[in-house]
mmCIF file with all atom_site columns, C-alpha atoms in Angstrom:
data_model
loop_
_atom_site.group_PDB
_atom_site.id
_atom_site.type_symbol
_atom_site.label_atom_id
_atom_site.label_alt_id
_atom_site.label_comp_id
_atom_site.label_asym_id
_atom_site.label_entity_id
_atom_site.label_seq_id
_atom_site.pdbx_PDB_ins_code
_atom_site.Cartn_x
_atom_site.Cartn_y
_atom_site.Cartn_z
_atom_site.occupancy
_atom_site.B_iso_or_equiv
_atom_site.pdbx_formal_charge
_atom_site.auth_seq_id
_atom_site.auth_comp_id
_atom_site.auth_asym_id
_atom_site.auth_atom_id
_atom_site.pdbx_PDB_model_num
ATOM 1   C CA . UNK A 1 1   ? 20.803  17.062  34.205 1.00 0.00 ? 1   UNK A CA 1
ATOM 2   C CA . UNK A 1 2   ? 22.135  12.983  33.958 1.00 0.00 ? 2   UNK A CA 1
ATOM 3   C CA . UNK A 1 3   ? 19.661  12.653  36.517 1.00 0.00 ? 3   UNK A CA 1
ATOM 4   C CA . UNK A 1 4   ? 16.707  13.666  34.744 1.00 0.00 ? 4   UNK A CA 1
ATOM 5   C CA . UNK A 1 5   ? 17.997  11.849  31.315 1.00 0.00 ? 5   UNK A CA 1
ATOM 6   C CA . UNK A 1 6   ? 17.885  8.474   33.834 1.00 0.00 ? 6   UNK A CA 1
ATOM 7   C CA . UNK A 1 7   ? 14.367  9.474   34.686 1.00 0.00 ? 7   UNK A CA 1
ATOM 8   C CA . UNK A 1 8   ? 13.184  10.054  31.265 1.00 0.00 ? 8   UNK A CA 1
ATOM 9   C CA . UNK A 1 9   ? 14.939  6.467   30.075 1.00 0.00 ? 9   UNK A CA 1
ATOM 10  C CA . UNK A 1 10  ? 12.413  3.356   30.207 1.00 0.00 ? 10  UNK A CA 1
ATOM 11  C CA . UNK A 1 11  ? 13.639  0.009   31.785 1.00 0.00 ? 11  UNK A CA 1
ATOM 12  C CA . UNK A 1 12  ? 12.642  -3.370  30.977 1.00 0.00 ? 12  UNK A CA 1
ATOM 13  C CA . UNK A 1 13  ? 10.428  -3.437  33.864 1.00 0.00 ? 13  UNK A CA 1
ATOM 14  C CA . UNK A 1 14  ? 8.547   -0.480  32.186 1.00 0.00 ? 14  UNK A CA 1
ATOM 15  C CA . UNK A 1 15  ? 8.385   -2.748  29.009 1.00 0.00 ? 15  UNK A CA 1
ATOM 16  C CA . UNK A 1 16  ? 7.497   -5.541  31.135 1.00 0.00 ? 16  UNK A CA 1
ATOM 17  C CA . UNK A 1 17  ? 4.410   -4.139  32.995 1.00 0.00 ? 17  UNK A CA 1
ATOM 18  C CA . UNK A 1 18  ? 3.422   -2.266  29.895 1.00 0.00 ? 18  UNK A CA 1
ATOM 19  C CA . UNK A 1 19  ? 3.416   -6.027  27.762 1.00 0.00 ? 19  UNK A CA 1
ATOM 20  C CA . UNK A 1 20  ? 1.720   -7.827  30.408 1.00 0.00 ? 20  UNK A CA 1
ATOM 21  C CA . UNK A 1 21  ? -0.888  -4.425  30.921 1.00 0.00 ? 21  UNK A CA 1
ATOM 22  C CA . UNK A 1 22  ? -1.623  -4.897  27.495 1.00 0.00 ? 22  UNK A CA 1
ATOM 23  C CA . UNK A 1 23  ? -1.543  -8.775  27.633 1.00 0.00 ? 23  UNK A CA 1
ATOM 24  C CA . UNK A 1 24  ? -4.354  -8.747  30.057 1.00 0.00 ? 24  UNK A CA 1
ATOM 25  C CA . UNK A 1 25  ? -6.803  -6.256  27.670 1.00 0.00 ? 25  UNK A CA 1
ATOM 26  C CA . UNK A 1 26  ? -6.217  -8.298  25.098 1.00 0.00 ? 26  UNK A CA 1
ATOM 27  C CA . UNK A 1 27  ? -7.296  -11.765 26.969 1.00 0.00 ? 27  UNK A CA 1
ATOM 28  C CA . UNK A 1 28  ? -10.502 -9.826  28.547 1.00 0.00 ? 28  UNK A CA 1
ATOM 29  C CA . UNK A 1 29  ? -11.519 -8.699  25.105 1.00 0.00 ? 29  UNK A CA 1
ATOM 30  C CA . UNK A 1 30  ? -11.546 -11.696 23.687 1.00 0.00 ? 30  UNK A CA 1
ATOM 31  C CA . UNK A 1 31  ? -13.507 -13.466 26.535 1.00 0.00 ? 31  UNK A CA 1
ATOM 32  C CA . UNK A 1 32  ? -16.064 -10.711 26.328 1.00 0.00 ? 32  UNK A CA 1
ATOM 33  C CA . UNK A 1 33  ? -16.523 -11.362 22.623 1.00 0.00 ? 33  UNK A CA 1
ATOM 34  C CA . UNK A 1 34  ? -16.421 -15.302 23.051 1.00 0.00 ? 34  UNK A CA 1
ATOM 35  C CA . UNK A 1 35  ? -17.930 -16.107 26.571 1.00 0.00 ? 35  UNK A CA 1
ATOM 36  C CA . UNK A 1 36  ? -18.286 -19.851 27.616 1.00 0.00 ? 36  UNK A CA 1
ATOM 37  C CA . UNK A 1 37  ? -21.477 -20.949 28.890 1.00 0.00 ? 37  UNK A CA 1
ATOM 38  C CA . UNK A 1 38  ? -23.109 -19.378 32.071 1.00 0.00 ? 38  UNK A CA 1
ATOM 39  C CA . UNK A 1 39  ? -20.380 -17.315 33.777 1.00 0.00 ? 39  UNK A CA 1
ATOM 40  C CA . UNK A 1 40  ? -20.676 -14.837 30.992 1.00 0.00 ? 40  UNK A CA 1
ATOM 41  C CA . UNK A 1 41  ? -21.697 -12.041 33.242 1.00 0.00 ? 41  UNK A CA 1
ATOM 42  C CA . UNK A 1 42  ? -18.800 -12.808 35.367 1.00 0.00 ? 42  UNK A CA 1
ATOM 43  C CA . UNK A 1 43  ? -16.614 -12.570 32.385 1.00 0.00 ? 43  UNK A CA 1
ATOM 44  C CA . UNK A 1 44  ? -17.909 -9.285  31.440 1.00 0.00 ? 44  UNK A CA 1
ATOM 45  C CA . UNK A 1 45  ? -17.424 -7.927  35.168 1.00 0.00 ? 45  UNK A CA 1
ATOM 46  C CA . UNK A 1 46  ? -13.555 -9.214  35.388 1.00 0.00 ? 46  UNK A CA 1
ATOM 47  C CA . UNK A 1 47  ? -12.990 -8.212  31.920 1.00 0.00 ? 47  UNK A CA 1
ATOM 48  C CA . UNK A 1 48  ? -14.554 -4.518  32.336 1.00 0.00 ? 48  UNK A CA 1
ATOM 49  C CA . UNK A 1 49  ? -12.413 -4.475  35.299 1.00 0.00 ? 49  UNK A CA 1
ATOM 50  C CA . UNK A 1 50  ? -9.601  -5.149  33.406 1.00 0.00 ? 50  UNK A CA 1
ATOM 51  C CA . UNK A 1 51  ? -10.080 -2.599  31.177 1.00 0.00 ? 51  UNK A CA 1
ATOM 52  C CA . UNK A 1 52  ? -10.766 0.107   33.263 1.00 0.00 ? 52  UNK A CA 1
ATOM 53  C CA . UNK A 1 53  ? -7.668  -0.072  35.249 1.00 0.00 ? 53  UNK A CA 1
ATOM 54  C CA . UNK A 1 54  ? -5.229  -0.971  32.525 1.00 0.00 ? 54  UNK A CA 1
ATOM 55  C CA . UNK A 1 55  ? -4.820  3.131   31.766 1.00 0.00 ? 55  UNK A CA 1
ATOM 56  C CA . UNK A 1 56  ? -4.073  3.750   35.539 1.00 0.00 ? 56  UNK A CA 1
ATOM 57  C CA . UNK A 1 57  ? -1.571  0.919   36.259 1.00 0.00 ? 57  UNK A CA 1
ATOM 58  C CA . UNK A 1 58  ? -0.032  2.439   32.827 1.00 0.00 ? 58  UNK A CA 1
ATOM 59  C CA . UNK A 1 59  ? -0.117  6.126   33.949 1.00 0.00 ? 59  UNK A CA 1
ATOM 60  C CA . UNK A 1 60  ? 0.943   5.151   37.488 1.00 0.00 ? 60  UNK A CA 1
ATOM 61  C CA . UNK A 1 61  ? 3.943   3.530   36.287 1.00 0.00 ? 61  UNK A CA 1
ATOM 62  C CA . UNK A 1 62  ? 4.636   6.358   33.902 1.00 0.00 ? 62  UNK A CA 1
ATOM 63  C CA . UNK A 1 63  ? 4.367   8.716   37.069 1.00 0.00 ? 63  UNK A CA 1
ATOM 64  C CA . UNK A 1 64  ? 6.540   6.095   39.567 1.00 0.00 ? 64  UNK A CA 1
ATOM 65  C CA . UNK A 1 65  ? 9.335   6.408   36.545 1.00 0.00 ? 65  UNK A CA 1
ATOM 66  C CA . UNK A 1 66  ? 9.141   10.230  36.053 1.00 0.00 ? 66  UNK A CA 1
ATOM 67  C CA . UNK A 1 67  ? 9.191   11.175  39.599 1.00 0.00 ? 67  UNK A CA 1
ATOM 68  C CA . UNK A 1 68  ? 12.108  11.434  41.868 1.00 0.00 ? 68  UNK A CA 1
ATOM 69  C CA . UNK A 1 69  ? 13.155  8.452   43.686 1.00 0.00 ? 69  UNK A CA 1
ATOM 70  C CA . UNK A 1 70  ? 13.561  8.810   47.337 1.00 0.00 ? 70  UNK A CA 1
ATOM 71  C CA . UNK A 1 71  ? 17.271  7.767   46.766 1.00 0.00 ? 71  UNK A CA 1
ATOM 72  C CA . UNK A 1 72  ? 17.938  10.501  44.036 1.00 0.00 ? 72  UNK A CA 1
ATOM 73  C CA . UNK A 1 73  ? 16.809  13.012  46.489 1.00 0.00 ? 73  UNK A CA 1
ATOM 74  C CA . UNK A 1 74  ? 18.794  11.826  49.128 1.00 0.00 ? 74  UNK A CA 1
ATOM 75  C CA . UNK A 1 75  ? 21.918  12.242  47.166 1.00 0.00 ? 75  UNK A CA 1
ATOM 76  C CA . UNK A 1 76  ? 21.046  15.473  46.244 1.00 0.00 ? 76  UNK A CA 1
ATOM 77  C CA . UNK A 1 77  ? 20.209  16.487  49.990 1.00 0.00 ? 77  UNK A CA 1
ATOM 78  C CA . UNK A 1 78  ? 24.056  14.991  51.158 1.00 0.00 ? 78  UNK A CA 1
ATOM 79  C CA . UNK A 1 79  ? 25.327  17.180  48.053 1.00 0.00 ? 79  UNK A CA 1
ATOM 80  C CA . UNK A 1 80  ? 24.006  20.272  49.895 1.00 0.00 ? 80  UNK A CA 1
ATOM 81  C CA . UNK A 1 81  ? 25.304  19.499  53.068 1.00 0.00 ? 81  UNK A CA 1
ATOM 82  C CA . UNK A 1 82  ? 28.373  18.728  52.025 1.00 0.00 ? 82  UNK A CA 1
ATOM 83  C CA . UNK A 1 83  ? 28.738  22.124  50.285 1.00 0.00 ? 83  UNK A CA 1
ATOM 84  C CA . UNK A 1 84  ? 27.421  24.014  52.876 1.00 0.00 ? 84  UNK A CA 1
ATOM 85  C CA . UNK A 1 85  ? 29.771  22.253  55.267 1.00 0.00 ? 85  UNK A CA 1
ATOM 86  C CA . UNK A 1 86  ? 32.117  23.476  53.422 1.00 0.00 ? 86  UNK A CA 1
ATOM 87  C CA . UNK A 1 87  ? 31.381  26.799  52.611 1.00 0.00 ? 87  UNK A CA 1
ATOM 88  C CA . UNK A 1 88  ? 30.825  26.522  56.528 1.00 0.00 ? 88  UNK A CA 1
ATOM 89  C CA . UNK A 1 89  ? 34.590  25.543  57.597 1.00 0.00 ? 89  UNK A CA 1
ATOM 90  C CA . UNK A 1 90  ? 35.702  28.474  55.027 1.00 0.00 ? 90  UNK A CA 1
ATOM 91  C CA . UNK A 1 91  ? 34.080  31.272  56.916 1.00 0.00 ? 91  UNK A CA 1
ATOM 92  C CA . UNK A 1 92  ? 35.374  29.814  60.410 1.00 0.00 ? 92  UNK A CA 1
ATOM 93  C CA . UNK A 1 93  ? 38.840  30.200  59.042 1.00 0.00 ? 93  UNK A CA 1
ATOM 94  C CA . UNK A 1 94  ? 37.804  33.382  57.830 1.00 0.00 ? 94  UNK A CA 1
ATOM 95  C CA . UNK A 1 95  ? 36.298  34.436  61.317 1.00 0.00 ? 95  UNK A CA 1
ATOM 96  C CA . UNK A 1 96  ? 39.123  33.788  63.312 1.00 0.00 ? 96  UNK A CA 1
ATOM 97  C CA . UNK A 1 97  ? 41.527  35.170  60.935 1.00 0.00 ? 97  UNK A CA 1
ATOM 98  C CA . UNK A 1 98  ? 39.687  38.053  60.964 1.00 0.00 ? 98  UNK A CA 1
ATOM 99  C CA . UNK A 1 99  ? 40.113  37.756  64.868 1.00 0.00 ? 99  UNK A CA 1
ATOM 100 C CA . UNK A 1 100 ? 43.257  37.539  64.709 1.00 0.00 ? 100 UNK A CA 1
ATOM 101 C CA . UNK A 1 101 ? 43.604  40.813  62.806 1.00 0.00 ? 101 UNK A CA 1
ATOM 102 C CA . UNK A 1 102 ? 41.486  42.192  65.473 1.00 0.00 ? 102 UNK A CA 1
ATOM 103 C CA . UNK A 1 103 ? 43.693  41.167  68.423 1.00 0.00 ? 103 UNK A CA 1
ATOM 104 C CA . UNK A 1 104 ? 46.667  42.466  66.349 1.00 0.00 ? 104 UNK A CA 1
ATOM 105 C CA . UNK A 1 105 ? 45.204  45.730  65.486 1.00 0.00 ? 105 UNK A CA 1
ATOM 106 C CA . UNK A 1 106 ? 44.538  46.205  69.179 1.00 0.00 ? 106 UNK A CA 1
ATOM 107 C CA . UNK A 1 107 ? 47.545  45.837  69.983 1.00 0.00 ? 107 UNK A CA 1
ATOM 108 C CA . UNK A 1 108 ? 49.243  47.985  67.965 1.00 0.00 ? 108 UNK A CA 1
ATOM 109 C CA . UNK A 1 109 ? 46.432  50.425  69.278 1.00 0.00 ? 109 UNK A CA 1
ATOM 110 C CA . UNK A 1 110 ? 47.605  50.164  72.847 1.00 0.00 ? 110 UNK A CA 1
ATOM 111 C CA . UNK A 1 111 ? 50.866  50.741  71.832 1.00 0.00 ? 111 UNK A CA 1
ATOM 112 C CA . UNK A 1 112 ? 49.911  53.496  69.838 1.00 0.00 ? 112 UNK A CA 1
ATOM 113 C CA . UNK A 1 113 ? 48.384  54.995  72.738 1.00 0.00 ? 113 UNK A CA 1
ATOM 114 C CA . UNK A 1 114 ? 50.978  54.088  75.345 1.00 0.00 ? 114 UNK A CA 1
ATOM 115 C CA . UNK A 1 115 ? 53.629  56.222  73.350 1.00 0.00 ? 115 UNK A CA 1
ATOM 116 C CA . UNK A 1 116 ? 51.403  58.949  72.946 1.00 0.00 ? 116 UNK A CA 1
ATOM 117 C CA . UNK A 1 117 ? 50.918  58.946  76.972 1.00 0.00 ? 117 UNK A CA 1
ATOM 118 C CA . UNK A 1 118 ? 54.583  59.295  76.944 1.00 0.00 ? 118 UNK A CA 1
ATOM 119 C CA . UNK A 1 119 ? 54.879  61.792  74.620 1.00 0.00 ? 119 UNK A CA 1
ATOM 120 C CA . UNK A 1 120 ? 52.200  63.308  76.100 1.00 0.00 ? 120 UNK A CA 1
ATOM 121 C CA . UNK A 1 121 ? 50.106  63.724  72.549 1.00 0.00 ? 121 UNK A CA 1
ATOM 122 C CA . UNK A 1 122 ? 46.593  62.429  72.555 1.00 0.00 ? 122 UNK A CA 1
ATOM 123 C CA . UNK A 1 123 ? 45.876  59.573  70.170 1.00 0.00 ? 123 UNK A CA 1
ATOM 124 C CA . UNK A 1 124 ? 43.359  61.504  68.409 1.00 0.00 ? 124 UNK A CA 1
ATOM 125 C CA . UNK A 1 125 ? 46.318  64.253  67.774 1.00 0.00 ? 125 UNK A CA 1
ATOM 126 C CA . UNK A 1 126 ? 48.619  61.224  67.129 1.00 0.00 ? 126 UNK A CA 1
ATOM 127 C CA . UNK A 1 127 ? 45.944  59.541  64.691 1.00 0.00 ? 127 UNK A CA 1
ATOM 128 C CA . UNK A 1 128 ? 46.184  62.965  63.022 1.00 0.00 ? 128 UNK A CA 1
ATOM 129 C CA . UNK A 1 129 ? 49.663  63.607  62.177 1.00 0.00 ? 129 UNK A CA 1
ATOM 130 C CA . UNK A 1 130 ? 50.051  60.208  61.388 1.00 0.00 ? 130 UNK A CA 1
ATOM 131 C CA . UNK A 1 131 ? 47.091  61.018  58.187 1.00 0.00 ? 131 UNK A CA 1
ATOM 132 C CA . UNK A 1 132 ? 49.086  64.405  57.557 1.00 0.00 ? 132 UNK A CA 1
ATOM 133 C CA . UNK A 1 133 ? 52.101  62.219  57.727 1.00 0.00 ? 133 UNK A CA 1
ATOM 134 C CA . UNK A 1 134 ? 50.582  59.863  55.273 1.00 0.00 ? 134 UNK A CA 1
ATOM 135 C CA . UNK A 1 135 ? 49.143  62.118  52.554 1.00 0.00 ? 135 UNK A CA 1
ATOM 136 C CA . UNK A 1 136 ? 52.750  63.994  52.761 1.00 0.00 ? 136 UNK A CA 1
ATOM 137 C CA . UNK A 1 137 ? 54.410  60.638  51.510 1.00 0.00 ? 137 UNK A CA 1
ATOM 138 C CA . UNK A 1 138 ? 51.890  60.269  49.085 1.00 0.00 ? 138 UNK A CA 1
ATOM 139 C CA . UNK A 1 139 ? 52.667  64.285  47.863 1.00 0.00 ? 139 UNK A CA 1
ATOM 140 C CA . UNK A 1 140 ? 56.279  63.840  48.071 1.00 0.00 ? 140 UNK A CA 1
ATOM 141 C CA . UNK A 1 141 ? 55.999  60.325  45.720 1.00 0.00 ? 141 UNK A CA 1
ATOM 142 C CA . UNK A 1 142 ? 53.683  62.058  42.882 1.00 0.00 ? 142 UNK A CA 1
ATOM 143 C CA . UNK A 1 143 ? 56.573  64.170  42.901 1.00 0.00 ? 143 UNK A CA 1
ATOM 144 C CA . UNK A 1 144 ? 59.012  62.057  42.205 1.00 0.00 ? 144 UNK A CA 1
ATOM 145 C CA . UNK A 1 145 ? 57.058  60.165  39.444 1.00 0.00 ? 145 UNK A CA 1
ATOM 146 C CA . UNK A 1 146 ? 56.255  63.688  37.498 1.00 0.00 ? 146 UNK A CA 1
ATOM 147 C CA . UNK A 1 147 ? 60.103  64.324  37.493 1.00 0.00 ? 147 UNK A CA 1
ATOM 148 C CA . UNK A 1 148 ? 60.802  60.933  36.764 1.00 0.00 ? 148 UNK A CA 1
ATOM 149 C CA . UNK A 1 149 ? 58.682  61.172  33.903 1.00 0.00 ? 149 UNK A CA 1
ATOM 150 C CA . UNK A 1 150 ? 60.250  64.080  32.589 1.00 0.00 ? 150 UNK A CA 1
ATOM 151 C CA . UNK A 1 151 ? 63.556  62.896  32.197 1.00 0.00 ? 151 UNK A CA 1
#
């Protein structure tokens, strides 16, 4: 948003090109009204000239100031970049964090498994009573809260 305020402001040079735009019609209009001797026709052609692109040196100035400047969008290019880059190195620590979870979890998998071998349970059995085991706990502490409660 303080990007587009600076576009909006006018600088000097805008003043500048804008006097010396309207400099210029002034001079050819008064040479057309007062010409000097033969070259008249000449003075009509360069002050015709004149006049005609006067509004488009005006509007393309207007249109330089109002647009982006390859600079401004430069910035605003590294700005992305460097967020992305970011957001970038965040998921990378996320990934192998997650990766490490993974290795962990299979680990605790294998021995899981190897104790069920031993015990000679299968780990789906073994994946089983450790769910009965779980919801159990979670019985057995809704329990205690009711008669904790009641007290």
């Amino acid at each position: 948003e303080k990007e587009k305020k600076d576009v909006k402001k006018k600088s000097l040079m805008d003043y500048a090109v804008y006097a010396a735009v309207g400099a210029s019609s002034a001079f050819a209009c008064l040479a057309m009204l007062n010409p000097a001797g033969g070259i008249a026709a000449l003075v009509y052609v360069c002050g015709l000239s004149s006049l005609a692109t006067a509004p488009y040196v005006v509007y393309q100035r207007k249109q330089l100031r109002d647009g982006d400047s390859l600079r401004r969008v430069q910035n605003r290019i590294r700005c992305e970049v460097n967020r992305l880059q970011e957001e970038n190195s965040r998921i990378h620590e996320s990934v192998d964090d997650l990766g490490d979870a993974v290795d962990r979890v299979a680990a605790v998998e294998g021995d899981l498994r190897g104790l069920a071998e031993e015990q000679g349970v299968s780990v789906e059995e073994f994946t089983g009573l450790l769910g009965e085991h779980e919801r159990i706990s979670e019985r057995i502490r809704k329990h205690i809260q009711t008669q904790v409660l009641h007290q």
